[in-house]
Tab-separated table of C-alpha atoms in Angstrom:
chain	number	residue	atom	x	y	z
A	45	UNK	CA	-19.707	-14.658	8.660
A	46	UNK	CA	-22.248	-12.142	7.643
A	47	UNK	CA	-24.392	-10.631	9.480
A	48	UNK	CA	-27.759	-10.283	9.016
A	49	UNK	CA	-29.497	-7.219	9.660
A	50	UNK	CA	-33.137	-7.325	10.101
A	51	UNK	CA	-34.664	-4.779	12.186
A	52	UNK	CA	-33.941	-0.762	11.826
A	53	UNK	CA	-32.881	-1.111	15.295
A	54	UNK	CA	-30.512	-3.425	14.283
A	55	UNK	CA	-28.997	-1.670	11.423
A	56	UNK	CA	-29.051	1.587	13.653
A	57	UNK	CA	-26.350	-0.180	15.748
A	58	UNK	CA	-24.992	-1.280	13.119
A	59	UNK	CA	-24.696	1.873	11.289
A	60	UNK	CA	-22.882	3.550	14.300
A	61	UNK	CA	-20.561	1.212	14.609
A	62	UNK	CA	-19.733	1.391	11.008
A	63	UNK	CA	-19.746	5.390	11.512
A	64	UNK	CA	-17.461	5.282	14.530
A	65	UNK	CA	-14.970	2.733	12.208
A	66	UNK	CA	-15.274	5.590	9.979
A	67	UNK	CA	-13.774	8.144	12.503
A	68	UNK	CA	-14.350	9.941	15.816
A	69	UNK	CA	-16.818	12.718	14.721
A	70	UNK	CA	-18.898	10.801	12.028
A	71	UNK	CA	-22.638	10.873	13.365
A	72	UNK	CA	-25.789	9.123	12.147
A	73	UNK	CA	-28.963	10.161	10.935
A	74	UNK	CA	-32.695	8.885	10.139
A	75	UNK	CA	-33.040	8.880	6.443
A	76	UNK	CA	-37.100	8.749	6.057
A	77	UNK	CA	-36.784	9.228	2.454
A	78	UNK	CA	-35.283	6.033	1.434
A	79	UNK	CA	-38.629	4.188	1.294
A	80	UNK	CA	-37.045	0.172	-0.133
A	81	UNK	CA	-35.773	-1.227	2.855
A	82	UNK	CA	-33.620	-0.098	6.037
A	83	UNK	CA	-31.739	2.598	5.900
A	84	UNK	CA	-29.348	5.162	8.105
A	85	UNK	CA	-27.353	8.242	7.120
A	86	UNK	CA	-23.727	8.369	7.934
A	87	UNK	CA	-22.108	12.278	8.106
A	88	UNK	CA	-18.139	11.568	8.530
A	89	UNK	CA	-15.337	13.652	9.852
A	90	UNK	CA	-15.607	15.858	5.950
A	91	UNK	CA	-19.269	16.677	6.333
A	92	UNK	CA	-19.599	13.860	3.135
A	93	UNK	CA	-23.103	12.391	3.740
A	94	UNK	CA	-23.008	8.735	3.568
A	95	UNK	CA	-26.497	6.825	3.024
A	96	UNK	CA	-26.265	3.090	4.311
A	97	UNK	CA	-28.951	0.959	2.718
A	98	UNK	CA	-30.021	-2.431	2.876
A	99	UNK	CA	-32.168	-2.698	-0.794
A	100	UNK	CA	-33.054	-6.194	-0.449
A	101	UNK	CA	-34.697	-7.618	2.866
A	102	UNK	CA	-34.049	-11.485	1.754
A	103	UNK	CA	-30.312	-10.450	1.595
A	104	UNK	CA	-29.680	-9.154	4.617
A	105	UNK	CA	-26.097	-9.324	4.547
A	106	UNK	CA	-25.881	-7.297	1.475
A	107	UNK	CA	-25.464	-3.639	1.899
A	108	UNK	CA	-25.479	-0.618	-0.341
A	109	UNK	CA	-23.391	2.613	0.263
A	110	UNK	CA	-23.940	5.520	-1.712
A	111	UNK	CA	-22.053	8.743	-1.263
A	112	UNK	CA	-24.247	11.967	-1.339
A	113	UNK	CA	-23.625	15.021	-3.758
A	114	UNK	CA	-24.833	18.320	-3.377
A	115	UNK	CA	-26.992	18.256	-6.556
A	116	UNK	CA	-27.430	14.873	-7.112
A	117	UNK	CA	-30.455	15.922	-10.229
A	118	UNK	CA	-26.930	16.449	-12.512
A	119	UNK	CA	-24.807	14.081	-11.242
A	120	UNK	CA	-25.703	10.205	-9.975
A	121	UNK	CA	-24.174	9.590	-6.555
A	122	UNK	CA	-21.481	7.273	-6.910
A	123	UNK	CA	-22.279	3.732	-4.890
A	124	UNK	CA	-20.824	0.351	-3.898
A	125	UNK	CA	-22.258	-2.752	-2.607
A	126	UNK	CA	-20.379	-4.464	0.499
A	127	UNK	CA	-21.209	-7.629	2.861
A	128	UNK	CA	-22.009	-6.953	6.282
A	129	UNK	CA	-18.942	-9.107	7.651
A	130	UNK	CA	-18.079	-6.800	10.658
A	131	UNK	CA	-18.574	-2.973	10.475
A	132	UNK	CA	-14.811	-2.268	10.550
A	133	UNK	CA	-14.817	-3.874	7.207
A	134	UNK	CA	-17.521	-1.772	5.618
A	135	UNK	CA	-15.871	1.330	6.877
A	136	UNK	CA	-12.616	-0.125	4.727
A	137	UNK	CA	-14.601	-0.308	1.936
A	138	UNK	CA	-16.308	2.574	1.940
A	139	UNK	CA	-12.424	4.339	2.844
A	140	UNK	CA	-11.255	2.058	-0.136
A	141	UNK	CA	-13.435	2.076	-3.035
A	142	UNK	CA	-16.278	4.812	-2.014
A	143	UNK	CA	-14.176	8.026	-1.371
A	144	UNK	CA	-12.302	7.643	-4.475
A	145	UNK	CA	-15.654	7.827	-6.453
A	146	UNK	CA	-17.080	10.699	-4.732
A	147	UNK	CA	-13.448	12.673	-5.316
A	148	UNK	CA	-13.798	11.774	-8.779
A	149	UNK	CA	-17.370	13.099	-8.895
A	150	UNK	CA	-17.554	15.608	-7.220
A	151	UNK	CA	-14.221	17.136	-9.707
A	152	UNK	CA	-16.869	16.095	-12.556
A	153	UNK	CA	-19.807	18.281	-10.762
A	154	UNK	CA	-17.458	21.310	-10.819
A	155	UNK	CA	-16.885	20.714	-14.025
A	156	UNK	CA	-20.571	20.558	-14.946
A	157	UNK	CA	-21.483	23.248	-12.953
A	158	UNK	CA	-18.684	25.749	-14.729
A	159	UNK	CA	-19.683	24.410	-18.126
A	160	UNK	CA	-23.398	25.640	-17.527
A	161	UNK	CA	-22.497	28.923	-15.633
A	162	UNK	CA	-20.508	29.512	-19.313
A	163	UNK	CA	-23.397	28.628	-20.872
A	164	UNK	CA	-25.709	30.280	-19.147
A	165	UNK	CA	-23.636	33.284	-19.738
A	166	UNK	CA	-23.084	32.934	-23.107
A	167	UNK	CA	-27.018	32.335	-23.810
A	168	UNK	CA	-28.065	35.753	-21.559
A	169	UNK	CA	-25.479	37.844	-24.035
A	170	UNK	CA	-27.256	36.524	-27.128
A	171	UNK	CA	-30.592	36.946	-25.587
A	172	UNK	CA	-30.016	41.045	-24.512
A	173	UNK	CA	-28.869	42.087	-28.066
A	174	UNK	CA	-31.695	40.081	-29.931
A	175	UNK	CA	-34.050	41.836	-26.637
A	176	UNK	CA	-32.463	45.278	-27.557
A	177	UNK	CA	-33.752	44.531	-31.325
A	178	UNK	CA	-37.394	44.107	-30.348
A	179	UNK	CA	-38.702	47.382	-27.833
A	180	UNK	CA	-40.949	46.418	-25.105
A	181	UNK	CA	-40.189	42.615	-25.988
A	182	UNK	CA	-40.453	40.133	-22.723
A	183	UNK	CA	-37.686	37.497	-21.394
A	184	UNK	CA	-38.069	33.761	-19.717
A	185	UNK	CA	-35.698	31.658	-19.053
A	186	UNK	CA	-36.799	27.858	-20.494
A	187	UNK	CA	-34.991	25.063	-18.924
A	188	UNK	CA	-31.399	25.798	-20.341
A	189	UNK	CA	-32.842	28.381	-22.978
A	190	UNK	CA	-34.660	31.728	-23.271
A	191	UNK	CA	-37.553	32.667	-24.822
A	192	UNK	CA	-38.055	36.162	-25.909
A	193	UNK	CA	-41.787	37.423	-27.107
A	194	UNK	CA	-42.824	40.763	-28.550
A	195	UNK	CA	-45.917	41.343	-29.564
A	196	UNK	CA	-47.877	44.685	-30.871
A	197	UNK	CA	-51.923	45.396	-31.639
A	198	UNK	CA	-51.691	48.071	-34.579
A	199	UNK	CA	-53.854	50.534	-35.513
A	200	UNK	CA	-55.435	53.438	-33.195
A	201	UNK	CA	-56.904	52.060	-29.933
A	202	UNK	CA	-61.177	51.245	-29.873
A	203	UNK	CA	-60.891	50.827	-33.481
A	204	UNK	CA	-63.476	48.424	-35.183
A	205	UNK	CA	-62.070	45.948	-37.293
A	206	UNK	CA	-60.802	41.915	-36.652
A	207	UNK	CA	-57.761	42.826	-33.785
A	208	UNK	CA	-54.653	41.463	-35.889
A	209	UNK	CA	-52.134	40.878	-33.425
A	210	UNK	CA	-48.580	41.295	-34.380
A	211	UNK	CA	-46.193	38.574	-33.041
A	212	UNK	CA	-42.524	37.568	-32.607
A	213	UNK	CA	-40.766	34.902	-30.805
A	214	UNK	CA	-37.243	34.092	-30.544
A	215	UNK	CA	-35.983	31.163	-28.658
A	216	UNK	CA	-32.057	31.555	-27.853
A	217	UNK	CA	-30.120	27.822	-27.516
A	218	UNK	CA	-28.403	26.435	-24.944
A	219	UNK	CA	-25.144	28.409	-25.178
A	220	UNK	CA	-26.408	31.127	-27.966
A	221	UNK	CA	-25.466	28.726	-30.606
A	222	UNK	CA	-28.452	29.059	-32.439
A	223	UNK	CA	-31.315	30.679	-32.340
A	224	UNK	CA	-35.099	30.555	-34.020
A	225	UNK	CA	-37.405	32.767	-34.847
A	226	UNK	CA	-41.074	32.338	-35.347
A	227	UNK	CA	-42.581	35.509	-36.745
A	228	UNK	CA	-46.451	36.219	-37.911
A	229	UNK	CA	-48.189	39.735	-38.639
A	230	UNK	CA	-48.260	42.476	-41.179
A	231	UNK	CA	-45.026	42.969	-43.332
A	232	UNK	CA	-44.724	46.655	-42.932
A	233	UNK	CA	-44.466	45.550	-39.272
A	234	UNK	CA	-42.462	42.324	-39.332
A	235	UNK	CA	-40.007	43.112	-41.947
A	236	UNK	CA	-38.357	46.065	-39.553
A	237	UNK	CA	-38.392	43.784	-36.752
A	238	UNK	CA	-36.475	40.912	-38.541
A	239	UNK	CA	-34.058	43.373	-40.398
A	240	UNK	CA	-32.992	44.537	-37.333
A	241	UNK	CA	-32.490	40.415	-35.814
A	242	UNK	CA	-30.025	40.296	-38.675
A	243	UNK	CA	-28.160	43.494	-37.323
A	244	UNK	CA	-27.797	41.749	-33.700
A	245	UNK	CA	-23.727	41.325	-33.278
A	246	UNK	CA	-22.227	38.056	-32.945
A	247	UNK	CA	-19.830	37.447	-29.760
């Protein structure tokens, strides 16, 4: 039978026994940010940071394990639910059906994480040589693009007449893929500036 957790102190004994089913140097934790119900971290014998969570106080019994990643804003963290039938047995499930999922994971992190250090690569190449076309131009790096603004106040400085600002931005994609230009100002100064944009080499 089930058992039904339903006091943190409780599920803290709980939790270690679970932990110690787990192996000889898994420790538990607080976990303060899990704010729906009772909760305890689990840290097993491979550092892999378990949390233990009861999501549903009128079903006690009914546990939810999730395993923790190390950027878990890219990648969900893999979970399972289990019954509280004896600690031993969520330790077997967790050994069972939990570790596979986090392996499996945690091989598709690294493989997110290469893809965007490629990308990220590929983007800063484009952006230098369209930089390189546009002196004195200024760089930020957007949420996986870049953004590259020159701008230029013609005419002799103290000068009186309307300021015209002229202005140029280029946003660079993703991976360089594409890129777009948004250009405004006199001709005699934005025609140079976009012929040499078309002279920026490919990779």
């Amino acid at each position: 039978m089930a058992e039904e957790l339903k006091t943190q102190q409780q599920f803290d004994a709980f939790a270690e026994e679970v932990a110690t089913a787990l192996g000889t140097h898994c420790r538990t934790a607080s976990l303060p940010g899990y704010g729906r119900g009772l909760a305890r971290l689990i840290v097993d014998d491979e550092d892999r940071a378990l949390r233990l969570c009861q999501p549903d106080a009128r079903r006690p019994q009914r546990l939810k394990v999730f395993a923790g990643l190390p950027d878990e804003e890219r990648v969900a963290a893999p979970s399972i639910q289990v019954s509280t039938i004896s600690a031993a047995h969520v330790a077997r499930e967790i050994k069972r059906r939990l570790y596979p999922l986090h392996a499996q994971t945690m091989g598709q992190a690294a493989q997110l994480t290469a893809y965007q250090q490629t990308e990220a690569h590929d983007r800063r190449a484009v952006a230098a040589a369209v930089a390189a076309a546009l002196p004195g131009a200024r760089i930020e790096e957007e949420h996986r693009r870049t953004r590259i603004s020159w701008q230029h106040v013609p005419g002799p400085a103290g000068q009186h007449r309307p300021v015209q600002v002229d202005s140029l931005s280029v946003v660079v994609g993703t991976s360089g893929e594409w890129v777009q230009v948004d250009a405004c100002g006199r001709p005699d100064s934005m025609l140079p500036m976009l012929t040499a944009l078309t002279q920026v080499p490919r990779e």
